[in-house]
CSV table of C-alpha atoms and ligand atoms in Angstrom, one decimal:
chain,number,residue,atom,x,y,z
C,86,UNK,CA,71.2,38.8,15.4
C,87,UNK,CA,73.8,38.4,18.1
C,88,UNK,CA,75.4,35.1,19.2
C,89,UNK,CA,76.5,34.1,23.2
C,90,UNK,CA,78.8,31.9,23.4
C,91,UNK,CA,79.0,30.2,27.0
C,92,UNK,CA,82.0,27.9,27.8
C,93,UNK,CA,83.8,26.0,30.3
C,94,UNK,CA,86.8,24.3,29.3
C,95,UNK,CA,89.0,23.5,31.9
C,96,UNK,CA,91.2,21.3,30.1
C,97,UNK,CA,92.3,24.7,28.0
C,98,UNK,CA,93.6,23.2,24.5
C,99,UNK,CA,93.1,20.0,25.0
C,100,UNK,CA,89.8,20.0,25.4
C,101,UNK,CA,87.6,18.0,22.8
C,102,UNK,CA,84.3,20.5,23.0
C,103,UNK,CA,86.7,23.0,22.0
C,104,UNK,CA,87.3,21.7,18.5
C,105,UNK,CA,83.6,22.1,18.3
C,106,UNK,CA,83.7,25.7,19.1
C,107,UNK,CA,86.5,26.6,17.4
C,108,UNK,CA,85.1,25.2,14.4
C,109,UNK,CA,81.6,27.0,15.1
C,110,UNK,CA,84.0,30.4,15.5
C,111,UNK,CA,85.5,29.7,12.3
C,112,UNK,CA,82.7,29.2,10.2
C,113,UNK,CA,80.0,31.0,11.8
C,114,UNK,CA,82.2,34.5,9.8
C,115,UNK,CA,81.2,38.0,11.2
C,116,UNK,CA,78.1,37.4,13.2
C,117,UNK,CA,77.5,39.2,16.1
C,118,UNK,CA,79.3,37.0,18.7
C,119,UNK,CA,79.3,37.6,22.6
C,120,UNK,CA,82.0,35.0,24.5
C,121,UNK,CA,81.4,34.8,28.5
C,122,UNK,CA,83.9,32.3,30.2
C,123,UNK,CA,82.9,30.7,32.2
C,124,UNK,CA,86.5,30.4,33.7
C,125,UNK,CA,86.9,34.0,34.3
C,126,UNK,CA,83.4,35.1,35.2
C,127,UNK,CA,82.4,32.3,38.0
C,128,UNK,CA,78.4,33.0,38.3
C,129,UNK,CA,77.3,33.8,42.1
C,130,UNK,CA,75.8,30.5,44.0
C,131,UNK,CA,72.6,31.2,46.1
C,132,UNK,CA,73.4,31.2,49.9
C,133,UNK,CA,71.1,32.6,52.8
C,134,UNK,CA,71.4,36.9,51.5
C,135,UNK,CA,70.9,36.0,47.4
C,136,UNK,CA,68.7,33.4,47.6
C,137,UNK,CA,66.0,35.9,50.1
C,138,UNK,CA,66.5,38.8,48.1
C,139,UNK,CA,65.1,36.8,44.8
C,140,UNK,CA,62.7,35.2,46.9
C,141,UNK,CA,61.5,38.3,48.1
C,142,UNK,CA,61.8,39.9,44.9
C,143,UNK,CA,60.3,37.9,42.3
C,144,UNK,CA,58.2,35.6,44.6
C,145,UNK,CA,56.6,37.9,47.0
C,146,UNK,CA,56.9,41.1,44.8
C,147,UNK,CA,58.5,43.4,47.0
C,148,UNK,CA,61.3,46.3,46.8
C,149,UNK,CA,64.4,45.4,47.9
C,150,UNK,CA,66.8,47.2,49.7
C,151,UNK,CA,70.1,48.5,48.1
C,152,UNK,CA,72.4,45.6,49.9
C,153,UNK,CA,70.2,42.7,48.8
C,154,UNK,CA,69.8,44.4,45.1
C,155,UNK,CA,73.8,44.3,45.2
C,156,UNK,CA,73.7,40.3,46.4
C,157,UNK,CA,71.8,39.7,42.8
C,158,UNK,CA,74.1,41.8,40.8
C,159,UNK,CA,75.9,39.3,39.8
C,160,UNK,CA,72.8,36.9,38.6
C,161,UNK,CA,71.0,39.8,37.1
C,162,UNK,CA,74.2,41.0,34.9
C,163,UNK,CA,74.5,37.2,33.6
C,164,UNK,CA,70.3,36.8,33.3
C,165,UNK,CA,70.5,40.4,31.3
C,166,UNK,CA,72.9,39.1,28.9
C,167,UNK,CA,71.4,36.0,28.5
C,168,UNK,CA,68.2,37.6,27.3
C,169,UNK,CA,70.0,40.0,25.0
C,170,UNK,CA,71.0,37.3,23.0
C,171,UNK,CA,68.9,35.7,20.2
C,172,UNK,CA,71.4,32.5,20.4
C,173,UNK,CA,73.1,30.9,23.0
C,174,UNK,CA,75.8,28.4,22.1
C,175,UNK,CA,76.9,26.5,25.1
C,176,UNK,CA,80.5,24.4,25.4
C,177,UNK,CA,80.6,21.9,28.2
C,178,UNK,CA,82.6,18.9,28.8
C,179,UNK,CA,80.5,16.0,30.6
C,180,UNK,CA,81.8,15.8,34.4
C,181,UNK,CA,80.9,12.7,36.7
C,182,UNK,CA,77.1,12.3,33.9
C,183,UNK,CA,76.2,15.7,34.1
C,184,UNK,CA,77.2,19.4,33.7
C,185,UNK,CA,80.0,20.5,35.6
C,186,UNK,CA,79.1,22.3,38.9
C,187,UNK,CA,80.2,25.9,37.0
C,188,UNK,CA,78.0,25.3,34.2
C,189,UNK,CA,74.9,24.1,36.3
C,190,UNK,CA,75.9,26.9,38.9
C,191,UNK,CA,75.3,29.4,35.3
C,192,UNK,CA,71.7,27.5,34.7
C,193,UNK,CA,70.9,28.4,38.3
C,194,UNK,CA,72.0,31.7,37.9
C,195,UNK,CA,69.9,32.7,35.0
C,196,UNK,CA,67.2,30.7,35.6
C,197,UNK,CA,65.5,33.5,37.3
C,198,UNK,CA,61.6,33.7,37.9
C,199,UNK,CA,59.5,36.7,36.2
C,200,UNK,CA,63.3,37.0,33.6
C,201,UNK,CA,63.5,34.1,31.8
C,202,UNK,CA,61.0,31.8,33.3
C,203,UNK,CA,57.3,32.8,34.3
C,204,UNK,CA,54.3,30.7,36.2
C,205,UNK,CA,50.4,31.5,35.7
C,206,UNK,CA,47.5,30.0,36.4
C,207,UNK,CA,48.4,27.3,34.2
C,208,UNK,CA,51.5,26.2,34.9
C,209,UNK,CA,55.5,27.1,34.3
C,210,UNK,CA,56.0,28.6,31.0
C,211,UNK,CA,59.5,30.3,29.2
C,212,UNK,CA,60.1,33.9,28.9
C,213,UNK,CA,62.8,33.7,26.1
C,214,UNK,CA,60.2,32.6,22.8
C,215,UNK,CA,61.8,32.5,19.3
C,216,UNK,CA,65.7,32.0,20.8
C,217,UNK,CA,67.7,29.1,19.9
C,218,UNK,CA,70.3,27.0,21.9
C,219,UNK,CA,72.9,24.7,20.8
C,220,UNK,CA,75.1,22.6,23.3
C,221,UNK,CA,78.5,21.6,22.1
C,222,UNK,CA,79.7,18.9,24.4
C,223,UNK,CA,82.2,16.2,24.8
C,224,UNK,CA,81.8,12.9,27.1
C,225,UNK,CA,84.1,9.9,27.4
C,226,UNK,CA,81.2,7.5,27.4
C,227,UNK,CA,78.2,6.6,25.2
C,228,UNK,CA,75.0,7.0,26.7
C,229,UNK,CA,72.6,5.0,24.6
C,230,UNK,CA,70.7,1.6,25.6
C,231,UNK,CA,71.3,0.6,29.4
C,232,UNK,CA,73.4,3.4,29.6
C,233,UNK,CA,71.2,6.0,28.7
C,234,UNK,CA,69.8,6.3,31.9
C,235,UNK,CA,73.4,7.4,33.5
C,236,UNK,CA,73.2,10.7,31.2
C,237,UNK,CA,72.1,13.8,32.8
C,238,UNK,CA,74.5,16.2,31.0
C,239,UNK,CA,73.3,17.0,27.9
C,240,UNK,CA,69.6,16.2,28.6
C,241,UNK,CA,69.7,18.4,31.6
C,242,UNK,CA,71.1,21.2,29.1
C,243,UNK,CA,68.4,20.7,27.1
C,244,UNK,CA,65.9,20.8,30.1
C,245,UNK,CA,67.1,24.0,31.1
C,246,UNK,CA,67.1,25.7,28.1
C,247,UNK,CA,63.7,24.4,27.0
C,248,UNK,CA,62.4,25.3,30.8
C,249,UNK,CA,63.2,28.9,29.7
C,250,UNK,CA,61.3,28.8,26.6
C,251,UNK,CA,63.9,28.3,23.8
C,252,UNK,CA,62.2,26.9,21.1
C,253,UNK,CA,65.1,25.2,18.9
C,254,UNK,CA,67.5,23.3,21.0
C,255,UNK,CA,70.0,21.1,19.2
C,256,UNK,CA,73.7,19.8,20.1
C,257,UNK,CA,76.8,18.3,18.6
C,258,UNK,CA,78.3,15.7,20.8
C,259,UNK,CA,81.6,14.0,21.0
C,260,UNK,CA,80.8,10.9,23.0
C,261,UNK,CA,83.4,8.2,23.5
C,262,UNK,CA,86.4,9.9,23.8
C,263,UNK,CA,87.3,7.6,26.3
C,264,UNK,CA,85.7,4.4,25.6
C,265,UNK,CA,86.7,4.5,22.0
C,266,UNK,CA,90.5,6.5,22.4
C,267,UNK,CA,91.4,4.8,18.8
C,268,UNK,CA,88.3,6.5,17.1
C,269,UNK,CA,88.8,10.0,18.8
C,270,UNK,CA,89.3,11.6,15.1
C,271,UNK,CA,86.1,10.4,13.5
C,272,UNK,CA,84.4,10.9,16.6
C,273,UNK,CA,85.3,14.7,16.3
C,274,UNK,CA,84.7,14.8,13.1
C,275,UNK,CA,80.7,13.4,12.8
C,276,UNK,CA,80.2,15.8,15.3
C,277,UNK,CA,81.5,18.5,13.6
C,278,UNK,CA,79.1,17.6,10.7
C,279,UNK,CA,76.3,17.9,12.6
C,280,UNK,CA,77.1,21.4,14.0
C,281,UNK,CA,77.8,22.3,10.3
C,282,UNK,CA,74.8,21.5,9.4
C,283,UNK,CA,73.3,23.3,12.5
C,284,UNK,CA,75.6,26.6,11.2
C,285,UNK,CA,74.2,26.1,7.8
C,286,UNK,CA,70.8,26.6,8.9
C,287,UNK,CA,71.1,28.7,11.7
C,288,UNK,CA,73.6,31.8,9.7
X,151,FMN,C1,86.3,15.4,36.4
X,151,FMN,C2,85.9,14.6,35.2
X,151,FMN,C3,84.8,13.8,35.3
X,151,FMN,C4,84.3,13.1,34.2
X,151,FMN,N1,83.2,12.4,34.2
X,151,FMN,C5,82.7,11.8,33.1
X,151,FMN,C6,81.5,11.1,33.2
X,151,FMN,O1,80.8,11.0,34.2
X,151,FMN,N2,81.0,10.5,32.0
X,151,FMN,C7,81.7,10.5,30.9
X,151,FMN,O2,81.3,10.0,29.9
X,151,FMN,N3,82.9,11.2,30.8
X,151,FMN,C8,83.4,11.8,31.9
X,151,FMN,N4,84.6,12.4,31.9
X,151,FMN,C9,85.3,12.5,30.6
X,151,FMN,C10,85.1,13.7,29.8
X,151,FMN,O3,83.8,13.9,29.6
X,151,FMN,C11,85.9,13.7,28.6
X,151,FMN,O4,87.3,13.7,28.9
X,151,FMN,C12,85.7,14.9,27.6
X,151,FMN,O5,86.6,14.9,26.6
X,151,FMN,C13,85.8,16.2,28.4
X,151,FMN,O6,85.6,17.3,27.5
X,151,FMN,P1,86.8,18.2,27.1
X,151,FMN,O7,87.7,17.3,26.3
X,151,FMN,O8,86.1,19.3,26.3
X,151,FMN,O9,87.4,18.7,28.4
X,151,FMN,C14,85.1,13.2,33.0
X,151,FMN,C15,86.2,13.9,32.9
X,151,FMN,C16,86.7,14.6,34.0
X,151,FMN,C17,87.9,15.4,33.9
């Protein structure tokens, strides 16, 4: 069973979703773990060349030539190891109520029709049956009543994942950090209960 781990932590050590990886590093013990940074390995955005070359390639089924094949390496080597995996962690901070630009910019990268996504007659239906996601995140607010609506971070995670056909998506979520700065601790801490309980059933 092997394990990705996809993260962007900008804020380094003092980041809040990292507590909740470290701690799924620490007591996930010798599984088959995969780390892509996101910091080091900044996925490809579609412009005019990458964006025709997919088109052309997986929406109008033809060959293409060696120069567009090379303008989708970069989406193909992340979509390739996304598949490979049975279980994709992702850490994310929330950034202005959604995922950072990087992380979205991964989503878009991997997202790929006829990989990990597929349409037939009908409708859209995911490619990557039987896989399981988990989203480790931290926010400064709490998105619940009126402010639910505000939150497209961790449901557009979910979205995403579920698009592509994972079948068990669940999260741990710090939310607060900033509106409750007193309470950072146990906020950190029921999280990390609930990804225990995730790790307990997952390995
Ligand atoms: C650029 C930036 C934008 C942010 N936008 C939001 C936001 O829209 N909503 C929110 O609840 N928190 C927001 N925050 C707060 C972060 O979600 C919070 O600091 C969280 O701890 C970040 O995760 P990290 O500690 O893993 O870096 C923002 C933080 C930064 C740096």
């Amino acid at each position: 069973m092997k394990t990705l781990i996809v993260s962007y932590l900008p804020r380094g050590e003092r980041s809040h979703t990292k507590k909740l990886l470290d701690t799924f590093l620490a007591e996930t013990g010798d599984t088959h773990i995969e780390h892509l940074d996101l910091l080091e390995n900044l996925p490809d955005v579609f412009l005019p060349e990458n964006l025709g070359a997919y088109i052309k390639r997986s929406y109008l089924g033809e060959t293409l030539t060696p120069e567009e094949l090379r303008s989708m390496a970069c989406m193909d080597r992340l979509t390739a190891q996304l598949k490979s995996a049975d279980i994709v962690v992702l850490a994310t901070p929330m950034h202005n109520f959604s995922l950072p630009a990087v992380v979205k910019a991964y989503f878009d990268a991997v997202m790929l029709k006829g990989e990990t996504w597929e349409a037939g007659p009908s409708g859209y239906f995911g490619l990557m049956k039987g896989k399981k996601a988990l989203v480790l995140m931290a926010s400064g607010g709490i998105y619940e009543g009126q402010m639910a609506s505000w939150e497209h971070g961790m449901s557009l995670a979910r979205t995403e994942f579920s698009f592509m056909g994972f079948e068990d998506i669940r999260h741990a979520w710090i939310a607060g950090v900033n509106m409750m700065p007193d309470k950072v601790d146990q906020l950190v801490e029921k999280a990390r209960e609930d990804l225990r309980e995730i790790i307990r059933e997952w390995y």
